[in-house]
CSV table of C-alpha atoms in Angstrom, one decimal:
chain,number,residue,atom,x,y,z
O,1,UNK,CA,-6.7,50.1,-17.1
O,2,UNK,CA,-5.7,48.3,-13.7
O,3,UNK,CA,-7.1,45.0,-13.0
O,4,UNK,CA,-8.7,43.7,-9.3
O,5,UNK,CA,-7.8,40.1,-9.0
O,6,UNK,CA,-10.7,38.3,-7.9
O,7,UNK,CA,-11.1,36.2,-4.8
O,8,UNK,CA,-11.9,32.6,-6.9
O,9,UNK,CA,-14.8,30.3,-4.5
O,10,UNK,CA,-15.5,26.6,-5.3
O,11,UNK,CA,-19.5,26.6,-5.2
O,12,UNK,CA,-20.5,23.3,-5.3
O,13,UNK,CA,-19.4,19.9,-6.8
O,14,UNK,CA,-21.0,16.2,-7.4
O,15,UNK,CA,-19.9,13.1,-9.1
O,16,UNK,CA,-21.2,9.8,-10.6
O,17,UNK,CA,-20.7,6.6,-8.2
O,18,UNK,CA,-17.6,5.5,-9.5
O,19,UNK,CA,-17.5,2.1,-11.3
O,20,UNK,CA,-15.5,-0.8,-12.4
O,21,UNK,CA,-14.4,-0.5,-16.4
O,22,UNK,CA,-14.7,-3.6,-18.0
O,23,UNK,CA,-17.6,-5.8,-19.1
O,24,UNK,CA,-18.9,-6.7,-15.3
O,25,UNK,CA,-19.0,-2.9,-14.6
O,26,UNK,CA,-22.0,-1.1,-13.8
O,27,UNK,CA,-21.2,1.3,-16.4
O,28,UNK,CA,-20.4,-1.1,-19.1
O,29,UNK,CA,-23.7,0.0,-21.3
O,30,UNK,CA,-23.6,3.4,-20.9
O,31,UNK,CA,-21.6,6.5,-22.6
O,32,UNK,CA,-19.0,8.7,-21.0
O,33,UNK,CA,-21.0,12.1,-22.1
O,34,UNK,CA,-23.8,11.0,-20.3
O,35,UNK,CA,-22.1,10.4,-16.9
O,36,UNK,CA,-20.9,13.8,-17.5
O,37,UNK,CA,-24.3,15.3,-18.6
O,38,UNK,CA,-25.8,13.7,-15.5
O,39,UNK,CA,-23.3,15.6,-13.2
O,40,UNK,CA,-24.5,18.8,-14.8
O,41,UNK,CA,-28.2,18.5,-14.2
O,42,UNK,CA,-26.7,17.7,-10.9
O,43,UNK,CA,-25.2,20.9,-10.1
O,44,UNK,CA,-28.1,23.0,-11.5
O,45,UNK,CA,-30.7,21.1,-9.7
O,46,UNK,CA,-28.9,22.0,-6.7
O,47,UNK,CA,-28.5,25.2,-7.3
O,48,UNK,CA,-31.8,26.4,-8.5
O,49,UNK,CA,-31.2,30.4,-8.4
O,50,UNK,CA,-27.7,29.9,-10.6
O,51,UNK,CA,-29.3,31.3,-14.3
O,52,UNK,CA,-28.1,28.9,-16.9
O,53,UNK,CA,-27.3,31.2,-18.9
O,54,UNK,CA,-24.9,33.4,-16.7
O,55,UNK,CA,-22.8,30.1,-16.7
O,56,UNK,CA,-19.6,31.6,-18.7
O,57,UNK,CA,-17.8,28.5,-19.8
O,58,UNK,CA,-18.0,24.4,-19.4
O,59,UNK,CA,-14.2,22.6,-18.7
O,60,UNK,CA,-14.3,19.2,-19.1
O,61,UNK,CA,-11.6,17.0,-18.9
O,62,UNK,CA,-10.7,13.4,-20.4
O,63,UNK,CA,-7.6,11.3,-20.8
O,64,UNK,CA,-8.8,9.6,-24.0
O,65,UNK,CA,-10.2,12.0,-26.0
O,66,UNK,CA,-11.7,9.9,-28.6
O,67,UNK,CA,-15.5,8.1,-29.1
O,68,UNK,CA,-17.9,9.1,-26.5
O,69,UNK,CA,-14.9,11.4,-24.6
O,70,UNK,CA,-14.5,13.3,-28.1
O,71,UNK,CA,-15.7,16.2,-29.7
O,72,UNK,CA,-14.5,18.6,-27.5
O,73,UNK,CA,-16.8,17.1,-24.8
O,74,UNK,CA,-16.9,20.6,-22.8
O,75,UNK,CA,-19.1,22.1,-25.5
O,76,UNK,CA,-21.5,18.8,-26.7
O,77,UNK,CA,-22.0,18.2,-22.5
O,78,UNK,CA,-23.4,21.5,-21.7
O,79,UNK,CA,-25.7,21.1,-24.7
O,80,UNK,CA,-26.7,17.9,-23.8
O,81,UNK,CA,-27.1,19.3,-20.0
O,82,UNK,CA,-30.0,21.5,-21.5
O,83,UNK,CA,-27.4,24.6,-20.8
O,84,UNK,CA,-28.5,27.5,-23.4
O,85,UNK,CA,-26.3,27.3,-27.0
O,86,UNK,CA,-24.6,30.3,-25.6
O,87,UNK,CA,-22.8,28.9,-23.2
O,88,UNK,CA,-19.3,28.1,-24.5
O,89,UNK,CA,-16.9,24.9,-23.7
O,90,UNK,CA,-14.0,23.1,-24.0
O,91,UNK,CA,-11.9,19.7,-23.4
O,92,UNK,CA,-8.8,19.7,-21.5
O,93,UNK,CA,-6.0,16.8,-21.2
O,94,UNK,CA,-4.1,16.6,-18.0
O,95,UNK,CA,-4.3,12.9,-17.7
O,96,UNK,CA,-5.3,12.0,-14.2
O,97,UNK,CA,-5.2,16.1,-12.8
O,98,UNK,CA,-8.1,16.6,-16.0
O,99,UNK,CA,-10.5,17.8,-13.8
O,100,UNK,CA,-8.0,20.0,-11.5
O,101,UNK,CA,-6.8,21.6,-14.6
O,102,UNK,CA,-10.2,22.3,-15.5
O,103,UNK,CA,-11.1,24.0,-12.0
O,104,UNK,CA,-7.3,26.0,-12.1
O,105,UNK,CA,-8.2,27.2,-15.7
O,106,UNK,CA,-11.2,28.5,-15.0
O,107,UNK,CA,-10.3,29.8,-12.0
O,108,UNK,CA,-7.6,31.6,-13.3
O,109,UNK,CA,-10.0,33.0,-15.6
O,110,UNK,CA,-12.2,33.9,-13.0
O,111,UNK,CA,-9.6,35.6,-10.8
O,112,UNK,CA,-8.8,37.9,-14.4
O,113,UNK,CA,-12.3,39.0,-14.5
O,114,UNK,CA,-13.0,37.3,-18.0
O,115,UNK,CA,-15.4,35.0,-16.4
O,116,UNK,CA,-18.2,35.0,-13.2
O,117,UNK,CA,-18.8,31.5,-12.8
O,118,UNK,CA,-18.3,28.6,-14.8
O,119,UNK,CA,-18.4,24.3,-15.1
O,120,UNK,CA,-15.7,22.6,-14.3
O,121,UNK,CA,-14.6,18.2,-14.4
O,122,UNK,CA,-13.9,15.8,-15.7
O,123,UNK,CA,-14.4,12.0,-16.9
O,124,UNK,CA,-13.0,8.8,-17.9
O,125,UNK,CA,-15.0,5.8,-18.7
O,126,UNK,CA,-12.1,3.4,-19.1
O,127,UNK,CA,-13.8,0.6,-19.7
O,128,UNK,CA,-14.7,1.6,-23.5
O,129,UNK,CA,-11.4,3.8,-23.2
O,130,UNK,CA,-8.4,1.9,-21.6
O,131,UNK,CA,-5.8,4.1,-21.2
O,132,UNK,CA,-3.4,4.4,-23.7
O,133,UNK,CA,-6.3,4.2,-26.4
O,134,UNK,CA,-4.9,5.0,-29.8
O,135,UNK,CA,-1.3,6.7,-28.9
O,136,UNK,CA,1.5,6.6,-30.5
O,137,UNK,CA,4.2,7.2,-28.1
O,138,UNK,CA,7.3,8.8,-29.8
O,139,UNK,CA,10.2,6.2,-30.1
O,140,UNK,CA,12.4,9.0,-29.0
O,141,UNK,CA,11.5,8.6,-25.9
O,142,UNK,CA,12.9,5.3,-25.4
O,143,UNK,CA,15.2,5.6,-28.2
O,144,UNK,CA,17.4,8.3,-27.1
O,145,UNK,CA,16.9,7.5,-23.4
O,146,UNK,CA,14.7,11.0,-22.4
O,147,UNK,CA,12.6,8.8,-20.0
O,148,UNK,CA,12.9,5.4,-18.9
O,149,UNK,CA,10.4,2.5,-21.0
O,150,UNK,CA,8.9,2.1,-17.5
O,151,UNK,CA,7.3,5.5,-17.7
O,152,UNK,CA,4.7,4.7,-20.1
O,153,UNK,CA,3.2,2.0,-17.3
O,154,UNK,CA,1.8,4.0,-14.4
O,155,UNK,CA,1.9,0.1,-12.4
O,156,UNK,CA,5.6,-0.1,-13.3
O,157,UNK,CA,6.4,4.0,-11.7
O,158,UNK,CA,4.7,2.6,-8.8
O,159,UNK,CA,7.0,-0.3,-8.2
O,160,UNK,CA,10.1,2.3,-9.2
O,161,UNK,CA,9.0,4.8,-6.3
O,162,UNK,CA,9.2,1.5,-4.0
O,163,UNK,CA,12.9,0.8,-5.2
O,164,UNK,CA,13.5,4.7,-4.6
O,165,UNK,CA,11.8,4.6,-0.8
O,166,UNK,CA,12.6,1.0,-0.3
O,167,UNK,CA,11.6,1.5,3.7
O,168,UNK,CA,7.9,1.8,1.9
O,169,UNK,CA,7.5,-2.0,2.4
O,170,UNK,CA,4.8,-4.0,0.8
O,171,UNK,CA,3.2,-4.2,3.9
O,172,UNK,CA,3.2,-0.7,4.7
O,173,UNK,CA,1.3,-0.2,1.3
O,174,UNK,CA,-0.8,-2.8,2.4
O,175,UNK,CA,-1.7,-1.0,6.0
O,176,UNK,CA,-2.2,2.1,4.0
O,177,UNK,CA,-4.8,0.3,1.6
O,178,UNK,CA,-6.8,-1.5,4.5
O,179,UNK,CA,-7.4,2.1,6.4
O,180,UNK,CA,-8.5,3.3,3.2
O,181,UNK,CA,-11.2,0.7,2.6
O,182,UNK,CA,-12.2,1.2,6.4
O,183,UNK,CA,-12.1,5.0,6.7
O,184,UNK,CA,-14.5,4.7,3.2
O,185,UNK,CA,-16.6,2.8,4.8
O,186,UNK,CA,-17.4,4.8,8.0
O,187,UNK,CA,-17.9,7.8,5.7
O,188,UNK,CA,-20.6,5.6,3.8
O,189,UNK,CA,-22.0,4.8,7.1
O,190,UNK,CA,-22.1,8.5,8.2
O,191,UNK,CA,-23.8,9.5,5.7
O,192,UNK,CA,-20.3,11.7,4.4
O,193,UNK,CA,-20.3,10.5,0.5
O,194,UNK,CA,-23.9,9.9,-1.0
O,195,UNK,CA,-24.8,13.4,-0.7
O,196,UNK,CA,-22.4,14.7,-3.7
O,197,UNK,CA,-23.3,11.0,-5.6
O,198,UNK,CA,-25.9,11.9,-8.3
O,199,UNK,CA,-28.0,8.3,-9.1
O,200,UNK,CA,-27.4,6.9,-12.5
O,201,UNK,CA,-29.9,4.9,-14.7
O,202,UNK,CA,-27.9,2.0,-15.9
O,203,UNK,CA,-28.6,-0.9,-18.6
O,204,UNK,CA,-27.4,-4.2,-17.2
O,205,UNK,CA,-26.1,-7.1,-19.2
O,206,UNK,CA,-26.0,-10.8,-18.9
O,207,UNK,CA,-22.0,-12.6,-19.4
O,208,UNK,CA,-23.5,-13.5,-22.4
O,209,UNK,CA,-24.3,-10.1,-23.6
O,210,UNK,CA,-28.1,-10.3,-23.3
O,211,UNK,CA,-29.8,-7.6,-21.3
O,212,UNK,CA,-31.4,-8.1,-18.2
O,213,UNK,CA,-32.9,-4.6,-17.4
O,214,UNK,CA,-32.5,-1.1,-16.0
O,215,UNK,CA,-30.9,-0.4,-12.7
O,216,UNK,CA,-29.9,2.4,-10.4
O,217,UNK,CA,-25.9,2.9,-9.1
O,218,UNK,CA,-26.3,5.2,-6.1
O,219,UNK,CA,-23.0,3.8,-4.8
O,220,UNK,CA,-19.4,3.3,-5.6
O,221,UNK,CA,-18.4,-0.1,-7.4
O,222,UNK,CA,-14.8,-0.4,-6.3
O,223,UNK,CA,-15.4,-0.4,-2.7
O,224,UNK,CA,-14.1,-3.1,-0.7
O,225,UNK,CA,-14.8,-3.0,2.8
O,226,UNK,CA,-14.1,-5.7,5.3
O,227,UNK,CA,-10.3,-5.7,3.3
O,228,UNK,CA,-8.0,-7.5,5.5
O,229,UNK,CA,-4.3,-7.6,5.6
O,230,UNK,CA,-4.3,-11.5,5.2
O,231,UNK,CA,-6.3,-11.1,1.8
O,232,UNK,CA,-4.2,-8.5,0.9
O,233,UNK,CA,-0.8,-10.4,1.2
O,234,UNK,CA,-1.7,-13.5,-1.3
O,235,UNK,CA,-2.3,-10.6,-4.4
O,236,UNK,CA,-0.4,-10.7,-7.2
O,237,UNK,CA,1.8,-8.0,-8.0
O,238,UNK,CA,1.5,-7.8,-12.3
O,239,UNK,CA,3.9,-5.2,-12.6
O,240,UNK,CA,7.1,-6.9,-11.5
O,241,UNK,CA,8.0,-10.9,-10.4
O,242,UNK,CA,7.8,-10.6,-6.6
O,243,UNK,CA,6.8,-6.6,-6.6
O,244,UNK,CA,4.8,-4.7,-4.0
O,245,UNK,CA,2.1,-2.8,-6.3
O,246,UNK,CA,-0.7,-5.1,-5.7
O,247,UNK,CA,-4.5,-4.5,-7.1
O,248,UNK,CA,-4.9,-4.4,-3.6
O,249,UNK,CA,-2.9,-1.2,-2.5
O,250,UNK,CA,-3.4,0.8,-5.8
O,251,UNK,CA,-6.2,2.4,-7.7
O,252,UNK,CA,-8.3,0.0,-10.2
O,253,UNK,CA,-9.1,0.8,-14.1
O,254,UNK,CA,-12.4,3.0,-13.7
O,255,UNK,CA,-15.5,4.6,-14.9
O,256,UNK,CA,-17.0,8.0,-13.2
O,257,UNK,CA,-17.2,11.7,-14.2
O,258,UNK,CA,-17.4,14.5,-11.7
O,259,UNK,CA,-18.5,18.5,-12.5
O,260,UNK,CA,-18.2,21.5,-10.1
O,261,UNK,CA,-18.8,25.4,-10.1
O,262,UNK,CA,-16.2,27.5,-9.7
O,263,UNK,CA,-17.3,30.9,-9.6
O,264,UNK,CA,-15.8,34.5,-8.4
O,265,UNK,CA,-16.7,35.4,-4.6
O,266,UNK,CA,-18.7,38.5,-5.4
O,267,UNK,CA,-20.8,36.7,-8.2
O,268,UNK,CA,-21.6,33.5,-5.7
O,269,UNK,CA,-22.5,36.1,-2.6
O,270,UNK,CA,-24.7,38.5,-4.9
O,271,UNK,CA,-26.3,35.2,-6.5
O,272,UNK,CA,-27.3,33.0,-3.3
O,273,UNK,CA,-24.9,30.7,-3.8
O,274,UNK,CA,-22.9,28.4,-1.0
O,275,UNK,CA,-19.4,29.4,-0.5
O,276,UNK,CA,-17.8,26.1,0.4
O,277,UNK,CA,-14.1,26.9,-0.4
O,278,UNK,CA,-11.5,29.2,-1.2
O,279,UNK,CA,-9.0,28.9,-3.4
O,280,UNK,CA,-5.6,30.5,-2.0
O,281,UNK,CA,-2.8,29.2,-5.0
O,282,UNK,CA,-2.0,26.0,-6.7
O,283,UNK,CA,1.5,24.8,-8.8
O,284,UNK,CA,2.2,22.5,-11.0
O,285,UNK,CA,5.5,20.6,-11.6
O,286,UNK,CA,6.8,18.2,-13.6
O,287,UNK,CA,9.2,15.3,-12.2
O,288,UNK,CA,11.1,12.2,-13.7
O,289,UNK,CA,8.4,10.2,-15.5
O,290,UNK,CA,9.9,7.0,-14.4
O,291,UNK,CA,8.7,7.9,-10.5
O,292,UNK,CA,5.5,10.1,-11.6
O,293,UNK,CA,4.1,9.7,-8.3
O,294,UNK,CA,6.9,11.4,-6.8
O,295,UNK,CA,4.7,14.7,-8.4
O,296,UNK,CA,2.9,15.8,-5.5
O,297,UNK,CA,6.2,16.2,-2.8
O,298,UNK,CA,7.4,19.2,-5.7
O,299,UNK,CA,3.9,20.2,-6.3
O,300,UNK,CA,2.4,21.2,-2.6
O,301,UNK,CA,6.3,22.8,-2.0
O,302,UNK,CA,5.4,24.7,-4.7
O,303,UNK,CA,2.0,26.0,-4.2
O,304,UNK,CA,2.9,26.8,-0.5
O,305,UNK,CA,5.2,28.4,-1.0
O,306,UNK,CA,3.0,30.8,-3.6
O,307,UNK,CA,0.5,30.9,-0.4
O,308,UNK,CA,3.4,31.9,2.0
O,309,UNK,CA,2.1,29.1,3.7
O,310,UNK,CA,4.1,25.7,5.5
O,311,UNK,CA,3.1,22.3,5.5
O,312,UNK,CA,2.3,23.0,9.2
O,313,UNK,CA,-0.6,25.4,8.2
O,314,UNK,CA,-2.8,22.4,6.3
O,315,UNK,CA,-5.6,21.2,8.8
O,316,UNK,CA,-6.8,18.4,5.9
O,317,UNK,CA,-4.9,16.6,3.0
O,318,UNK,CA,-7.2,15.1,0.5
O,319,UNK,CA,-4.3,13.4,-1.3
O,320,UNK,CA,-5.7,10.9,-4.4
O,321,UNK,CA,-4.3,7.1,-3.6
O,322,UNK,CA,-3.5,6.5,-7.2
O,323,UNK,CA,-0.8,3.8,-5.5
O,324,UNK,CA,-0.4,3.8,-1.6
O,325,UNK,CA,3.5,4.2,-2.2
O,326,UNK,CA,3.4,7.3,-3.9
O,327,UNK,CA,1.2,8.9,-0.4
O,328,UNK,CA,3.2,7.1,1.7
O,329,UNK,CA,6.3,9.1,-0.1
O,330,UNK,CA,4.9,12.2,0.3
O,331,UNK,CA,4.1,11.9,4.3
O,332,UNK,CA,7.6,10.6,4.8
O,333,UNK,CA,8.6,13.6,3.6
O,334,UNK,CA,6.4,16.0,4.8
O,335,UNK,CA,7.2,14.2,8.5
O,336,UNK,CA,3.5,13.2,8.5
O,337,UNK,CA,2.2,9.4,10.4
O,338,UNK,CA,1.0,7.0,7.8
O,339,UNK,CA,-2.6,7.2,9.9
O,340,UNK,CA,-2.2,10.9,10.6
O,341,UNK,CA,-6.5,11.8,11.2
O,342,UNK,CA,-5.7,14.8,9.0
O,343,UNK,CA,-5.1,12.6,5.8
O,344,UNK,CA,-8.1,11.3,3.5
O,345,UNK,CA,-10.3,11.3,6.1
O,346,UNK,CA,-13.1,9.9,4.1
O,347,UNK,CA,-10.7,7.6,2.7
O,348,UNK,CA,-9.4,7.5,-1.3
O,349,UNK,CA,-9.5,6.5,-4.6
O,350,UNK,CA,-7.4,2.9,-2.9
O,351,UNK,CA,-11.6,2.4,-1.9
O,352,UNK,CA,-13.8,4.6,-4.3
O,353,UNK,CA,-11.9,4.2,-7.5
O,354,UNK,CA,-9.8,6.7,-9.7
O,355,UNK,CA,-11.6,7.3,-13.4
O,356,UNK,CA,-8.2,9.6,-14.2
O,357,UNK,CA,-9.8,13.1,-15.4
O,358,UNK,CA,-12.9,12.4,-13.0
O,359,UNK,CA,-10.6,12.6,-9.8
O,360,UNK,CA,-9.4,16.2,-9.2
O,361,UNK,CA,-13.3,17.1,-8.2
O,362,UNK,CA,-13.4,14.3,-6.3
O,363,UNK,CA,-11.0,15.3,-3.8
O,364,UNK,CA,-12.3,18.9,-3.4
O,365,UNK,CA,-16.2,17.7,-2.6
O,366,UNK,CA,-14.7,15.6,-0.1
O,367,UNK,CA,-12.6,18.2,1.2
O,368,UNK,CA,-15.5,20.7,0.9
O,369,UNK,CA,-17.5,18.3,3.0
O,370,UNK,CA,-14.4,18.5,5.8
O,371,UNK,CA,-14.3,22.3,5.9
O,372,UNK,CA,-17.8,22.2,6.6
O,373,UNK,CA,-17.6,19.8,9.5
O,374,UNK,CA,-14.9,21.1,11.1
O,375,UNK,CA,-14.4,25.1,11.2
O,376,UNK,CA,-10.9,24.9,13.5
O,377,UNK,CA,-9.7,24.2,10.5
O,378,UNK,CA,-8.3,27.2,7.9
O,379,UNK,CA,-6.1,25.4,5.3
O,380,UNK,CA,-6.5,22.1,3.2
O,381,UNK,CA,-5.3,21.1,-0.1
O,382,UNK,CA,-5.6,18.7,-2.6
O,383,UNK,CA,-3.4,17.4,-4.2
O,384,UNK,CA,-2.1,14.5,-6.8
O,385,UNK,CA,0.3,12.8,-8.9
O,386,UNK,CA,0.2,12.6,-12.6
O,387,UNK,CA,1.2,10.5,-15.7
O,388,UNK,CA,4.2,10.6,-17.3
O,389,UNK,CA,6.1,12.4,-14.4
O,390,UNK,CA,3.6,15.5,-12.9
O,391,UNK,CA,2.4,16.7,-10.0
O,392,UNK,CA,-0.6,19.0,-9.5
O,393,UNK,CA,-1.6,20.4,-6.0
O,394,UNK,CA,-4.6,22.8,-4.7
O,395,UNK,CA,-4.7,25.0,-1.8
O,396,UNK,CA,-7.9,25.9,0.1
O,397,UNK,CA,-8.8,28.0,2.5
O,398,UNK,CA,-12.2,27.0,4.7
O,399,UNK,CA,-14.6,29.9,5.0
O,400,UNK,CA,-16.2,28.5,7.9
O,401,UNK,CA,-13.0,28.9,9.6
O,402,UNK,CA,-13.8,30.5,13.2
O,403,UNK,CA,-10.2,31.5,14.6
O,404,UNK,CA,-10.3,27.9,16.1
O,405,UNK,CA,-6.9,25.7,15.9
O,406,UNK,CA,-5.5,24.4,13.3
């Protein structure tokens, strides 16, 4: 029997404020299932006619799938979340595209007819997780040269994609970084990011280790507004004597979990739910390891071409800043301004943080949020690079899209 492919609608998504991992972080006390649990009640809060029990599958993604990211976390969330025992899950490992693996999954699911509407995120509490956690690279890799050693230090692909682009100047990276903590900034002021945040009850700690009481994060950690190009220059770059990756132009070590739901068009429309974007296609590709942030150039080729779209056709870019080079690589060659208004409006993860298997969602609230504001435009995407040499990219179509200009 003949099968319909489905037009495939992202519903709704929320996150966690994003933290800093380590012992001063505001998520230092509390587990990684219960950032993601929180996301959960989230979405169904939100949505209040969505049954529970219609919910067909819950894809979570972590990095480091051990401790409190373990037991396939998909399943032990959604029973946590209060969803009903028949609701099935999963765990999925893309590294940082975790959560846009779990939305691509699904949707392809969707799209098949096997599913109506389903959970889909990600999270990665790094602090209690650095990454890397309990791997055991294979010395092949090194051994009989199939990647370069440099590719199992995301920092040290960073500083390679400099040496590859060497007109990406430290300062340029720099620029980049202090328009990301300013454009972050403006969004918080507008109002453009605390409506997708869901508040967390936190446990604070002393240095000493004593407890000091409860608190509430309602905002993101990293955040570093006022950022200035002369307290950007004196950074250290840890990767390399005399580098250009900087803490300062690059994503910190993170904490954060994100959830969206993904459903078929038909089941959203018959349900009451919001239609806030479409998906058209999206491609993965794999790429030298030693200049993984290279990934996304391959990637968005890829998936417009699948859309019979061109670069010309996006209206909005929600690209993640894992490292300012690796962007600033893919709008040189895309022909796109380092400050093009199109590009991470809201700003990136260079300001809010990057929890690896957390992001993916990240970008398409934000970019959910854009299609909303501004109907002129059809066609965004999201898109990022990955570890160990990947690149994963999203196309979207805006349904609020009123024949206006690109």
């Amino acid at each position: 029997m003949p099968r319909t492919i489905r037009d495939v609608v992202f519903v709704d998504g929320v996150r966690t404020p994003f933290g800093k991992a380590g012992p001063k972080g505001i998520y230092h006390e509390t587990r990684a299932d219960d950032l993601v649990v929180k996301a959960i009640r989230e979405l169904l809060r939100r949505n209040p006619d969505l049954d529970p029990a219609k919910i067909d599958e819950v894809a979570i993604a972590a990095t480091t799938q051990i401790g409190d990211q373990g037991l396939t976390i998909g399943r032990t969330a959604g029973i946590l979340a209060g969803l009903p025992q028949s609701v099935p899950g999963y765990s999925i490992d893309r590294m940082c595209a975790g959560a846009m693996t779990a939305v691509t999954t699904t949707a392809g699911s969707i799209a098949f007819g096997a599913y109506d509407i389903v959970v889909a995120g990600g999270v990665e509490h790094m602090g209690r997780h650095p990454m890397g956690e309990g791997v055991d690279p294979n010395p092949r890799f090194v051994s009989e040269k199939l990647v370069d050693e440099s590719a199992l230090f995301m920092g040290m692909t960073a500083e390679n994609l400099h040496d590859r682009f060497p007109h990406i100047t430290k300062q340029r990276a720099d620029e980049y970084a202090v328009r990301s903590q300013e454009k972050a900034a403006k969004a918080y002021a507008n109002g453009k990011i605390q409506q997708d945040l869901v508040p967390i009850s936190v446990r604070r700690t002393s240095p000493e280790g004593g407890e000091t009481g409860w608190g509430l994060a309602t905002e993101d950690e990293p955040m570093r507004p006022g950022t200035t190009l002369d307290s950007l220059a004196g950074l250290k770059t840890p990767f390399r004597p005399h580098g250009r990756v900087t803490a300062g132009n690059a994503a910190g070590l993170n904490d954060g979990a994100t959830a969206s739901l993904i459903a078929s068009e038909e089941f959203a429309r018959e349900a009451g739910l919001p239609v806030r974007m479409r998906l058209v296609s999206y491609a993965y590709v794999g790429v030298e390891p030693e200049v993984m942030g290279f990934g996304p150039i391959p990637s968005t080729e890829k998936a417009l071409a699948k859309a019979g779209l061109s670069i010309g056709d996006i209206g909005l870019f929600e690209i993640n800043e894992a490292f300012a080079v690796q962007v600033l690589a893919f709008l040189d060659h895309y022909g796109i301004a380092d400050d093009d208004p199109r590009v991470n409006q809201y700003g990136g993860a260079i300001a809010y943080g990057h929890p690896l298997a957390s992001s993916g969602v990240r970008l398409m609230t934000q970019l959910a949020r854009q299609f909303e504001e501004q109907p002129q435009v059809r066609y965004g995407i999201t898109t990022m690079c990955v570890g160990f040499g990947m690149g994963a990219t999203v196309v979207w179509e805006n349904p609020h899209f009123d024949g206006g200009n690109k």
